[in-house]
mmCIF file of C-alpha atoms (C1' of nucleotides) in Angstrom:
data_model
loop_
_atom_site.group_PDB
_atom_site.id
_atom_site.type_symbol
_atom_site.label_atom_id
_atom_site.label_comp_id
_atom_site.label_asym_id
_atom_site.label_seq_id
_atom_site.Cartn_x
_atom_site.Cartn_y
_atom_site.Cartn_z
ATOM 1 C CA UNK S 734 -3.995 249.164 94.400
ATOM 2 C CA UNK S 735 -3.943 245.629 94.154
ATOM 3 C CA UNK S 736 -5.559 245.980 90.528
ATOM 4 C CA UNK S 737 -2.460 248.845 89.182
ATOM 5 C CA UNK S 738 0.295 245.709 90.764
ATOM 6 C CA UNK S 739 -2.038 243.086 88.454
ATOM 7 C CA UNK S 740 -1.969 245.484 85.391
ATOM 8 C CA UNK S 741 1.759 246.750 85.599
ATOM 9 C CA UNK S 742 3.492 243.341 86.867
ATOM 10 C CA UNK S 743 1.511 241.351 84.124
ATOM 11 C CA UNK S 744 2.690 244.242 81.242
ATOM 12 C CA UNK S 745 6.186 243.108 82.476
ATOM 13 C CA UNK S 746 5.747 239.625 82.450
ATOM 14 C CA UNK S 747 4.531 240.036 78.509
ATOM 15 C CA UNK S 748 6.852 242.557 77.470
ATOM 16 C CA UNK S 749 10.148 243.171 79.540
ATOM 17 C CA UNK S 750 13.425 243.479 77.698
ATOM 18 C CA UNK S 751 15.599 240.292 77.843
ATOM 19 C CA UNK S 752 18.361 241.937 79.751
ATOM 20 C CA UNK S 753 21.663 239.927 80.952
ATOM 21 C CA UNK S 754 22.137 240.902 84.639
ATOM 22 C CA UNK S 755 17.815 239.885 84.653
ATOM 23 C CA UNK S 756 18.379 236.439 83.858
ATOM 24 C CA UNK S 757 17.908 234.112 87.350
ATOM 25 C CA UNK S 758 21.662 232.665 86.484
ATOM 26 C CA UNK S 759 23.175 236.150 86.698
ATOM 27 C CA UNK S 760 25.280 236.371 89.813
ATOM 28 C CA UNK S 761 25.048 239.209 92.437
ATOM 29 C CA UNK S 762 28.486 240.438 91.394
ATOM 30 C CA UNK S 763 26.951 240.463 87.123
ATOM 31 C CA UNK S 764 23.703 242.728 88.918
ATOM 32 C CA UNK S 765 26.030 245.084 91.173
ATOM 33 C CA UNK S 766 28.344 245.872 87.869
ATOM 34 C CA UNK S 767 25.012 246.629 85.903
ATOM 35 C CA UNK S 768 23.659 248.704 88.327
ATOM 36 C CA UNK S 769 27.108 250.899 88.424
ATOM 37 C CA UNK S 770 27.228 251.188 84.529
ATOM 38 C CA UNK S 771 23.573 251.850 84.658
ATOM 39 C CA UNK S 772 24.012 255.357 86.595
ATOM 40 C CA UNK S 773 22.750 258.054 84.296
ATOM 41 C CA UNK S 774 23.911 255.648 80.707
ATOM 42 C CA UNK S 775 21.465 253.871 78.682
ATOM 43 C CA UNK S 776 20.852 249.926 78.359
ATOM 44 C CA UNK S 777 22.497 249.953 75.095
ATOM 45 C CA UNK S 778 25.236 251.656 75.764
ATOM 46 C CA UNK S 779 25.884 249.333 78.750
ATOM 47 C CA UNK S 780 25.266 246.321 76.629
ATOM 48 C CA UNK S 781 28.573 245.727 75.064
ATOM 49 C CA UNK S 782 31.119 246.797 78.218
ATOM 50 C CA UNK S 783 28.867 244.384 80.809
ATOM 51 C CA UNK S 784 29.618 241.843 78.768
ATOM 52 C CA UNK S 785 33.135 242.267 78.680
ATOM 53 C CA UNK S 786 33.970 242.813 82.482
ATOM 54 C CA UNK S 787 32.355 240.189 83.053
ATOM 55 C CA UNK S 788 33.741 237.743 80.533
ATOM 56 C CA UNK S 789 36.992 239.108 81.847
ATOM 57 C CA UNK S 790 36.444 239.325 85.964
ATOM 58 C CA UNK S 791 33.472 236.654 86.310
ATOM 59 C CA UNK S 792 33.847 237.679 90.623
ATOM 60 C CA UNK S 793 34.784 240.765 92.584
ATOM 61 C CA UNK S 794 38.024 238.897 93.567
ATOM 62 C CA UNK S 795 39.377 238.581 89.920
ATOM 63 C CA UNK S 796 38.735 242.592 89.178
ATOM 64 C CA UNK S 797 40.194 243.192 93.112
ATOM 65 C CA UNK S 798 43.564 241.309 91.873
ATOM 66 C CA UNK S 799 44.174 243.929 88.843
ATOM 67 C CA UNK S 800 45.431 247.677 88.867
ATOM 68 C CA UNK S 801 42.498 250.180 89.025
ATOM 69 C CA UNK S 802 43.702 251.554 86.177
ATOM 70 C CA UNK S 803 42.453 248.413 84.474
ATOM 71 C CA UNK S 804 38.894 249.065 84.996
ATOM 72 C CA UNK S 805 38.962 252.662 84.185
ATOM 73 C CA UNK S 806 40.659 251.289 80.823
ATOM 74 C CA UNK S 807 37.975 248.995 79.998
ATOM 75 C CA UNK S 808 35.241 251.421 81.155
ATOM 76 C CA UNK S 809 35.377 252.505 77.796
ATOM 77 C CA UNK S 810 33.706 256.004 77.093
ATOM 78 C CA UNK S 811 30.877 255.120 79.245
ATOM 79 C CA UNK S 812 31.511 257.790 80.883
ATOM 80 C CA UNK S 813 31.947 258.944 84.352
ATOM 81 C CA UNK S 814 34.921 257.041 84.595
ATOM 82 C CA UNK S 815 35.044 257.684 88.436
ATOM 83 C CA UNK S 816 32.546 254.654 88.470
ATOM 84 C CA UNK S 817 35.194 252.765 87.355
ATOM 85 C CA UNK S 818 37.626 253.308 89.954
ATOM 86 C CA UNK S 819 34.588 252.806 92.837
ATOM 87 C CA UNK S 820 33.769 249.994 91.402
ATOM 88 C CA UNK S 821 36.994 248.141 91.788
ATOM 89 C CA UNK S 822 37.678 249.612 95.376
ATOM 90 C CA UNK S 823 34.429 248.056 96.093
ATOM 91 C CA UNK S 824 35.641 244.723 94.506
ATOM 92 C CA UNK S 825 38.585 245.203 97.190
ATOM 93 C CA UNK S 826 36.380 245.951 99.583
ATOM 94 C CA UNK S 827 34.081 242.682 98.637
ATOM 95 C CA UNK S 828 37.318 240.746 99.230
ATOM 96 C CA UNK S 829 38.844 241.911 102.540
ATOM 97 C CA UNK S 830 35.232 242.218 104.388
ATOM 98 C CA UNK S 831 32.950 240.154 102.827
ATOM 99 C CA UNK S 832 34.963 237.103 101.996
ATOM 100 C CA UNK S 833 34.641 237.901 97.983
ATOM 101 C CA UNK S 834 31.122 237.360 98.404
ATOM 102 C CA UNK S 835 28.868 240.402 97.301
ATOM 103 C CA UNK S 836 26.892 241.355 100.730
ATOM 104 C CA UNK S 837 23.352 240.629 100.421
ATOM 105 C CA UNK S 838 21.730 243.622 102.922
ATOM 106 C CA UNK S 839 20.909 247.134 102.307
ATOM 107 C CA UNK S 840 23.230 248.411 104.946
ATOM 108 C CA UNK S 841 26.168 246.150 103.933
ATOM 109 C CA UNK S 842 25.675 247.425 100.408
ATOM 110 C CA UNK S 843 25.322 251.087 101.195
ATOM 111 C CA UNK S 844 28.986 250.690 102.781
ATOM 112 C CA UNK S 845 30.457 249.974 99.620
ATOM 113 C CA UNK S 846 32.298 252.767 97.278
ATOM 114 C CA UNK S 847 29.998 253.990 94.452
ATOM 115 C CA UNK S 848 26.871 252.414 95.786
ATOM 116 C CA UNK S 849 24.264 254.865 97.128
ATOM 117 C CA UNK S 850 20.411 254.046 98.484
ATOM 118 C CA UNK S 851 19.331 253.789 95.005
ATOM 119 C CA UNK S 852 21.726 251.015 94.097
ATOM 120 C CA UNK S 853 22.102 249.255 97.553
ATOM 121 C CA UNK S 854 18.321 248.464 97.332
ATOM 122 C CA UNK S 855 18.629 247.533 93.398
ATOM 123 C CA UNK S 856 20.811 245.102 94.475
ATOM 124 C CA UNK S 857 19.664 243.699 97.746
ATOM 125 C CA UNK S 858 16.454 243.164 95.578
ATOM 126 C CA UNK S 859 17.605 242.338 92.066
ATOM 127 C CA UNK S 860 20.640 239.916 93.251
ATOM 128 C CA UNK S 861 19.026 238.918 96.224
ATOM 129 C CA UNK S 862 15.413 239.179 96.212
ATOM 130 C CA UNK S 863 15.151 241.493 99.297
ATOM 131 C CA UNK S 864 12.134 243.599 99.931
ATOM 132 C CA UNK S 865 13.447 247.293 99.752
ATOM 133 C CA UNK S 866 11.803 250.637 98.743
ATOM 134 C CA UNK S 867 13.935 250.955 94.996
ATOM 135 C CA UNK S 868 13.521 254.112 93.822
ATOM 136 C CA UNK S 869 15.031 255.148 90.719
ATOM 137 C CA UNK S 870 14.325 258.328 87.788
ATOM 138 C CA UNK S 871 12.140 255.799 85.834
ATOM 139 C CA UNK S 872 9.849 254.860 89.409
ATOM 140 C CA UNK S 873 9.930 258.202 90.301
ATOM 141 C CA UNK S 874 8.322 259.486 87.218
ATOM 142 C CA UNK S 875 5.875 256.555 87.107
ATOM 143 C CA UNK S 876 4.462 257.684 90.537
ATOM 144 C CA UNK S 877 4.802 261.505 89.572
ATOM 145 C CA UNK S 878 2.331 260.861 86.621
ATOM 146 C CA UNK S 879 0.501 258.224 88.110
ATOM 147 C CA UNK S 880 -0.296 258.948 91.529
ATOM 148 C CA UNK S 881 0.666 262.668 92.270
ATOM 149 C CA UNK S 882 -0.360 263.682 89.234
ATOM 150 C CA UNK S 883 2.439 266.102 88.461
ATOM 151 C CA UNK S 884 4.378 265.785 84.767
ATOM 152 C CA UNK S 885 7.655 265.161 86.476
ATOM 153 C CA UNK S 886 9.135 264.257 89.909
ATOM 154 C CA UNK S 887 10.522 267.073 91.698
ATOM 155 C CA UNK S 888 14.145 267.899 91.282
ATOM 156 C CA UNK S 889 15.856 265.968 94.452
ATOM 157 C CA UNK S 890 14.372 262.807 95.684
ATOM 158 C CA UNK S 891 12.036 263.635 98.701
ATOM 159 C CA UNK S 892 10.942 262.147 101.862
ATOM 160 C CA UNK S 893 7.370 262.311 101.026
ATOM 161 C CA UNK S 894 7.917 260.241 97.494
ATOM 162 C CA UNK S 895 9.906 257.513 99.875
ATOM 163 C CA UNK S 896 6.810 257.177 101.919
ATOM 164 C CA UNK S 897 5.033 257.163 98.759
ATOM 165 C CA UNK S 898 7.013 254.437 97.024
ATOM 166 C CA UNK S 899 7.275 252.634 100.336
ATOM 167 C CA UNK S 900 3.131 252.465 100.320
ATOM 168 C CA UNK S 901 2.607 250.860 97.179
ATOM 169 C CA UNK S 902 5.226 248.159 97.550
ATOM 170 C CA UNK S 903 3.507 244.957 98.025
ATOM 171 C CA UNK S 904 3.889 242.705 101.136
ATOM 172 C CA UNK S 905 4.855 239.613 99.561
ATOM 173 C CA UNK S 906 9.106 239.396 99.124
ATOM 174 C CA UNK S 907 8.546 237.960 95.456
ATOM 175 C CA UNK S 908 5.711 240.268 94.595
ATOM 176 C CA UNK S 909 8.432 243.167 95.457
ATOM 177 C CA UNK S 910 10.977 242.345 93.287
ATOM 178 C CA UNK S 911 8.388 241.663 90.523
ATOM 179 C CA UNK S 912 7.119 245.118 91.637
ATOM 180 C CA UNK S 913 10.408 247.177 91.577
ATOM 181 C CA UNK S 914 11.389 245.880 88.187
ATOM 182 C CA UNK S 915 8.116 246.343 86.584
ATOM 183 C CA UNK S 916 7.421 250.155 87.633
ATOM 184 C CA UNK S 917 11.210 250.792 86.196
ATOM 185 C CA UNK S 918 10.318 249.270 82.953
ATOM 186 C CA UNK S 919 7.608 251.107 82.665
ATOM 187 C CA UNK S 920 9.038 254.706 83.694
ATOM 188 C CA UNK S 921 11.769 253.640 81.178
ATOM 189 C CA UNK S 922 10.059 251.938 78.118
ATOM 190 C CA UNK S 923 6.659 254.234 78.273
ATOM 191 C CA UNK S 924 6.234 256.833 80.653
ATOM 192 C CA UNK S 925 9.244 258.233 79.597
ATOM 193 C CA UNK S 926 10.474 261.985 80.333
ATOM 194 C CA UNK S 927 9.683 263.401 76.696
ATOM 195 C CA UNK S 928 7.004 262.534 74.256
ATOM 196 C CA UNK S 929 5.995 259.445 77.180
ATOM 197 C CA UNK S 930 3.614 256.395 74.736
ATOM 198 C CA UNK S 931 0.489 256.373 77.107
ATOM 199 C CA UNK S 932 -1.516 254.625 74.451
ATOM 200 C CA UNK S 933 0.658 251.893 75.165
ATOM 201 C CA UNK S 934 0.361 251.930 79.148
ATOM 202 C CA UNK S 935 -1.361 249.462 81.131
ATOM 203 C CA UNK S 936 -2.529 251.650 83.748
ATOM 204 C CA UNK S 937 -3.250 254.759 81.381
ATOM 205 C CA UNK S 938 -7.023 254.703 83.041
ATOM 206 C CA UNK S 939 -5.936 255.122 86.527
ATOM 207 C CA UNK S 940 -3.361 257.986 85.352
ATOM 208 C CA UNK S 941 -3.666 261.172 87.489
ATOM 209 C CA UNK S 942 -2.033 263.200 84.836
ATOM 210 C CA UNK S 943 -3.553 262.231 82.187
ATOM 211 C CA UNK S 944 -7.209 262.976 84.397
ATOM 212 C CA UNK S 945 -5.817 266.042 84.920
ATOM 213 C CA UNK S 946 -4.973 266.929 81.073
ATOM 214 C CA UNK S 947 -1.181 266.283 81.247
ATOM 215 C CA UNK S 948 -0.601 269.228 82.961
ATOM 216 C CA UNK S 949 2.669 270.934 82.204
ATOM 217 C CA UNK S 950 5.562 270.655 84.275
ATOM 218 C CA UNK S 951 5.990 272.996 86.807
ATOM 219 C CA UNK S 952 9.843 273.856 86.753
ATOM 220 C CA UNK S 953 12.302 273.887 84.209
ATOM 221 C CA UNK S 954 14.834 270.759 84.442
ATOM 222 C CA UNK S 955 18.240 272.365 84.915
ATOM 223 C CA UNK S 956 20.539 271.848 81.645
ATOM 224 C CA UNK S 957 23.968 270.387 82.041
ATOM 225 C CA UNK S 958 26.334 272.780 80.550
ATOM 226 C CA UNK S 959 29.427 270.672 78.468
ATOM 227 C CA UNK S 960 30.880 272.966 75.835
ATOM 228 C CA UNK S 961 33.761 274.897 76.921
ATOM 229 C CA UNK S 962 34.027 273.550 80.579
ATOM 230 C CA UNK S 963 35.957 271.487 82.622
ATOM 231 C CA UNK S 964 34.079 268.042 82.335
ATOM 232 C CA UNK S 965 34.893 268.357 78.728
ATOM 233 C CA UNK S 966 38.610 268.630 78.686
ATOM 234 C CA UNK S 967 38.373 265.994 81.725
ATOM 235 C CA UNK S 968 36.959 264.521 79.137
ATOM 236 C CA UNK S 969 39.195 264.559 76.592
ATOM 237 C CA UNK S 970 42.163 264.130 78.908
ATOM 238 C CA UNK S 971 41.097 260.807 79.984
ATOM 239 C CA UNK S 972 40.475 259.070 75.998
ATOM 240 C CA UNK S 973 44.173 260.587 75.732
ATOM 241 C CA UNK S 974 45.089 257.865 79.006
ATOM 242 C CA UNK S 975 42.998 255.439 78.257
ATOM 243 C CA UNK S 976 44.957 254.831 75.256
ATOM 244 C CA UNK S 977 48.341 255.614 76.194
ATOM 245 C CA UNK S 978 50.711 252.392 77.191
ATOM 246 C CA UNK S 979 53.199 254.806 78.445
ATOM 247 C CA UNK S 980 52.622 257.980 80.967
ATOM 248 C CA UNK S 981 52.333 261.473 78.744
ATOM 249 C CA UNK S 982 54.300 263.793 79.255
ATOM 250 C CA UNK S 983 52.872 266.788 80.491
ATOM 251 C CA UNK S 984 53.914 269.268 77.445
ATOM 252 C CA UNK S 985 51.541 266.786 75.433
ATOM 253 C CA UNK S 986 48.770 268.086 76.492
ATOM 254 C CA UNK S 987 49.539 271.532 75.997
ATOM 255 C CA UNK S 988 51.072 271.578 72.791
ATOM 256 C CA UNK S 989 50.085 269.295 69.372
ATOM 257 C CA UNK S 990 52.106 266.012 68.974
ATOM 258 C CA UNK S 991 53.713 267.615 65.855
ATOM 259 C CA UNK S 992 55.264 270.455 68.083
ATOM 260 C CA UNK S 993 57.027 267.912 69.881
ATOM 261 C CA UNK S 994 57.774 265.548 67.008
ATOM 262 C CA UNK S 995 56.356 262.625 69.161
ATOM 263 C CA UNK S 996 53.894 261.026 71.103
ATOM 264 C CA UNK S 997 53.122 257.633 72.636
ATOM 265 C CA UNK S 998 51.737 255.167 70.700
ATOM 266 C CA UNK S 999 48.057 255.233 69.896
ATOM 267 C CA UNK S 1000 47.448 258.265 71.353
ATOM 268 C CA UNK S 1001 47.020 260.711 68.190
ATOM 269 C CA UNK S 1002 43.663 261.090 68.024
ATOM 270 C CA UNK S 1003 42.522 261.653 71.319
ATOM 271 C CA UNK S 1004 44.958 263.906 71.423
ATOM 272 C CA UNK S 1005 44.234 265.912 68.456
ATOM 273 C CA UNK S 1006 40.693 266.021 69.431
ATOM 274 C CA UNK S 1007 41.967 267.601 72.958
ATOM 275 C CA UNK S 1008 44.054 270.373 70.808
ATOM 276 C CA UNK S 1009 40.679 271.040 68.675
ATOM 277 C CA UNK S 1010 38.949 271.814 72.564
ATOM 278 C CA UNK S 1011 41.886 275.033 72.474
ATOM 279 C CA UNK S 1012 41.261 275.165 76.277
ATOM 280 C CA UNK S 1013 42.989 278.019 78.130
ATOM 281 C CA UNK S 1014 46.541 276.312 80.159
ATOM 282 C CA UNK S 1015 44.737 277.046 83.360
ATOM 283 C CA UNK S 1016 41.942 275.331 82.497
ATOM 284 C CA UNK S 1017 43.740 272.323 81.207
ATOM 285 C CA UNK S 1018 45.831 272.757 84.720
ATOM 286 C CA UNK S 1019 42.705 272.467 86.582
ATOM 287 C CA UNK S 1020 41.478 269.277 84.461
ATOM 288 C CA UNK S 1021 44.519 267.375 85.402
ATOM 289 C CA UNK S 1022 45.014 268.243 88.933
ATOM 290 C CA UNK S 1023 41.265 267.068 89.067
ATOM 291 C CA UNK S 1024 41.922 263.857 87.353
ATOM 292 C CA UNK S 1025 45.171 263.413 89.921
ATOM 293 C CA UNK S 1026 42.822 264.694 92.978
ATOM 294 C CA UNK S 1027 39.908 262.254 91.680
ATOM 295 C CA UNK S 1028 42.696 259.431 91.708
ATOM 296 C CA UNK S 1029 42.055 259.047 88.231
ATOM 297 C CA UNK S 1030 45.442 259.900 87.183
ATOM 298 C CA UNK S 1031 48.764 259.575 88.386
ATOM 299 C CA UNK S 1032 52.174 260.368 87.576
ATOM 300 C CA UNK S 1033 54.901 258.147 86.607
ATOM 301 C CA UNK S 1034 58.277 259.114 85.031
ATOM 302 C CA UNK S 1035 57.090 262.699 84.874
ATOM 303 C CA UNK S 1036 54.138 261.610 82.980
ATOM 304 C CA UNK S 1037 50.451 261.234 83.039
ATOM 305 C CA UNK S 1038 49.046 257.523 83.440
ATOM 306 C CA UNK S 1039 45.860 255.837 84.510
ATOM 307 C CA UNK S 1040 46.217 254.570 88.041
ATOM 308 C CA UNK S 1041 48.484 251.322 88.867
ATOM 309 C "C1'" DT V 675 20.799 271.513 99.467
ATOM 310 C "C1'" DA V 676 23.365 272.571 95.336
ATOM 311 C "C1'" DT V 677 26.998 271.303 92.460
ATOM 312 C "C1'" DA V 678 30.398 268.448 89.908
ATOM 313 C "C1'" DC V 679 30.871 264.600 87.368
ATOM 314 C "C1'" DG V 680 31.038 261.889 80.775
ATOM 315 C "C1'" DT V 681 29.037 260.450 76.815
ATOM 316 C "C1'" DG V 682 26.348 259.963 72.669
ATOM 317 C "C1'" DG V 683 21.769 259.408 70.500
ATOM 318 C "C1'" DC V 684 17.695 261.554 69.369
ATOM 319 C "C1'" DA V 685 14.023 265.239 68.499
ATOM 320 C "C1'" DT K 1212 22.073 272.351 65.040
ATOM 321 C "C1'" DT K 1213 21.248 272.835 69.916
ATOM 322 C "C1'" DG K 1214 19.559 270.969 73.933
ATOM 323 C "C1'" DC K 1215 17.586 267.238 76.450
ATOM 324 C "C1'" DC K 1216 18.380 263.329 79.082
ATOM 325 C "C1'" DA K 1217 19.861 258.192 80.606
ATOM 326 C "C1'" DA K 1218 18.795 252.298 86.460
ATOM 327 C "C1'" DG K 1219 23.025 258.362 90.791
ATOM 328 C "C1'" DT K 1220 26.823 259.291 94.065
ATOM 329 C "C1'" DA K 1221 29.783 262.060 96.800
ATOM 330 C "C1'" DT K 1222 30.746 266.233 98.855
#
DNA sequence: TATACGTGGCA
DNA sequence: TTGCCAAGTAT
């Protein structure tokens, strides 16, 4: 085991992206915001907007001190915007119980809005150098392959791939962190879900997969159905608010601007790309009372806003 | 445990 | 062009 932590830590150490929230500098508060924009987006994607937030709200305290609506705004379209609002209540929360300082335990971590195990260990270990069992998509293809021997992970995280993960974490606190990153590069950069580069991977002759003939996978991943449901004109609701300085009326969304010979500024062609969507009105019902529900929405003056 | 939740690039 | 899939969480 000892000789898969050599070959995989010192593939890292040689070839690991130069990522912001990985530089030793990068505060807890720069590693807790990548970890939230991380969730199910790419690096690249995440780039540009981490950058930005925290340019613009450098600690918890200066994103706590702004409307929520603010950092659903500047969430962009990386989507899942609900990350957004999570993020700043836990901001708040980082304020009023932790003194504005991002808590540096598991359980402290886990308490916070939008973090779940997954992220409270990224963090504890990432910002903090903590010793905890992180175990992401990437890791948990990595040990699939590598130890189990299987093509993918099963579809929910088990007990029996904690236990796993937990086992081939090494002692030392350093060694951990070293550990935790590595595996995650690796599951990310080359032992990736489709076409995955095993002439490039360090541990390709201890691979139980590959012994094994790279055995098909055993279940079909589930697709995510998008076209024609409700996520989509969520969607498209929320580029129509995240450029709108002024709530939207309600018969915006339902008829095109040039119906109503006006619309607030900015907001043509989100809207227009709504209108192409030609959801049913109950469906476009149930996408705003879902946005309102979700707290992503609100209404002002009889209109539609982001929240204040 | 299964489902809802955005978005865009790539094969 | 269609479908897969990316550092998950909450319910």
């Amino acid at each position: 085991m000892d000789d898969l932590h050599r070959r995989i830590t010192g593939w890292f150490a040689e070839t690991a992206r130069d990522l912001p929230w990985r530089d030793p500098d990068c505060s807890a508060w720069g590693v807790l915001v990548s970890e939230i924009m991380l969730q199910q987006t790419p690096v690249v994607r995440v780039l540009p907007v981490w950058e930005q937030w925290l340019e613009r709200w450098p600690a918890p305290a200066d994103l706590a001190t702004e409307p929520a609506g603010e950092a659903v705004r500047s969430w962009g379209r990386l989507g899942y915007p609900r990350r957004a609002l999570r993020l700043h209540a836990a901001a708040t929360a980082i304020v009023q119980d932790h003194g504005g300082r991002v808590p540096d335990t598991y359980a402290e971590l886990l308490a916070l809005p939008g973090v779940g195990s997954y992220t409270a260990a990224a963090v504890a270990a990432f910002a903090y150098g903590r010793r905890e069992t992180v175990v992401d998509t990437n890791i948990r293809r990595v040990h699939a392959r590598l130890v189990t021997g299987t093509a993918l992970p099963a579809p929910a995280l088990t007990a029996a791939e904690m236990r796993l993960a937990a086992s081939l974490l090494p002692d030392d606190g350093a060694a951990s962190v070293r550990w935790n990153a590595a595996v995650m590069e690796l599951g990310a950069m080359v032992c990736t879900a489709r076409s995955p580069k095993c002439a490039a991977c360090p541990v390709k002759d201890s691979c139980a997969w590959l012994a094994a003939g790279e055995p098909p996978p055993s279940y079909i991943p589930k697709g995510q159905a998008w076209h024609g449901t409700d996520r989509q004109v969520r969607g498209a609701v929320m580029a129509v608010l995240r450029q709108a300085d002024t709530p939207v009326p309600p018969e915006m969304f339902h008829q095109a601007p040039a119906d109503l010979g006006f619309a607030p500024e900015g907001v043509g062609v989100p809207l227009a790309a709504l209108h192409r969507l030609n959801s049913a009105p109950e469906q476009l019902e149930r996408a705003l009372a879902g946005l309102l529900n979700d707290g992503l929405a609100e209404i002002h003056d009889g209109g539609y806003r982001l929240p204040a």
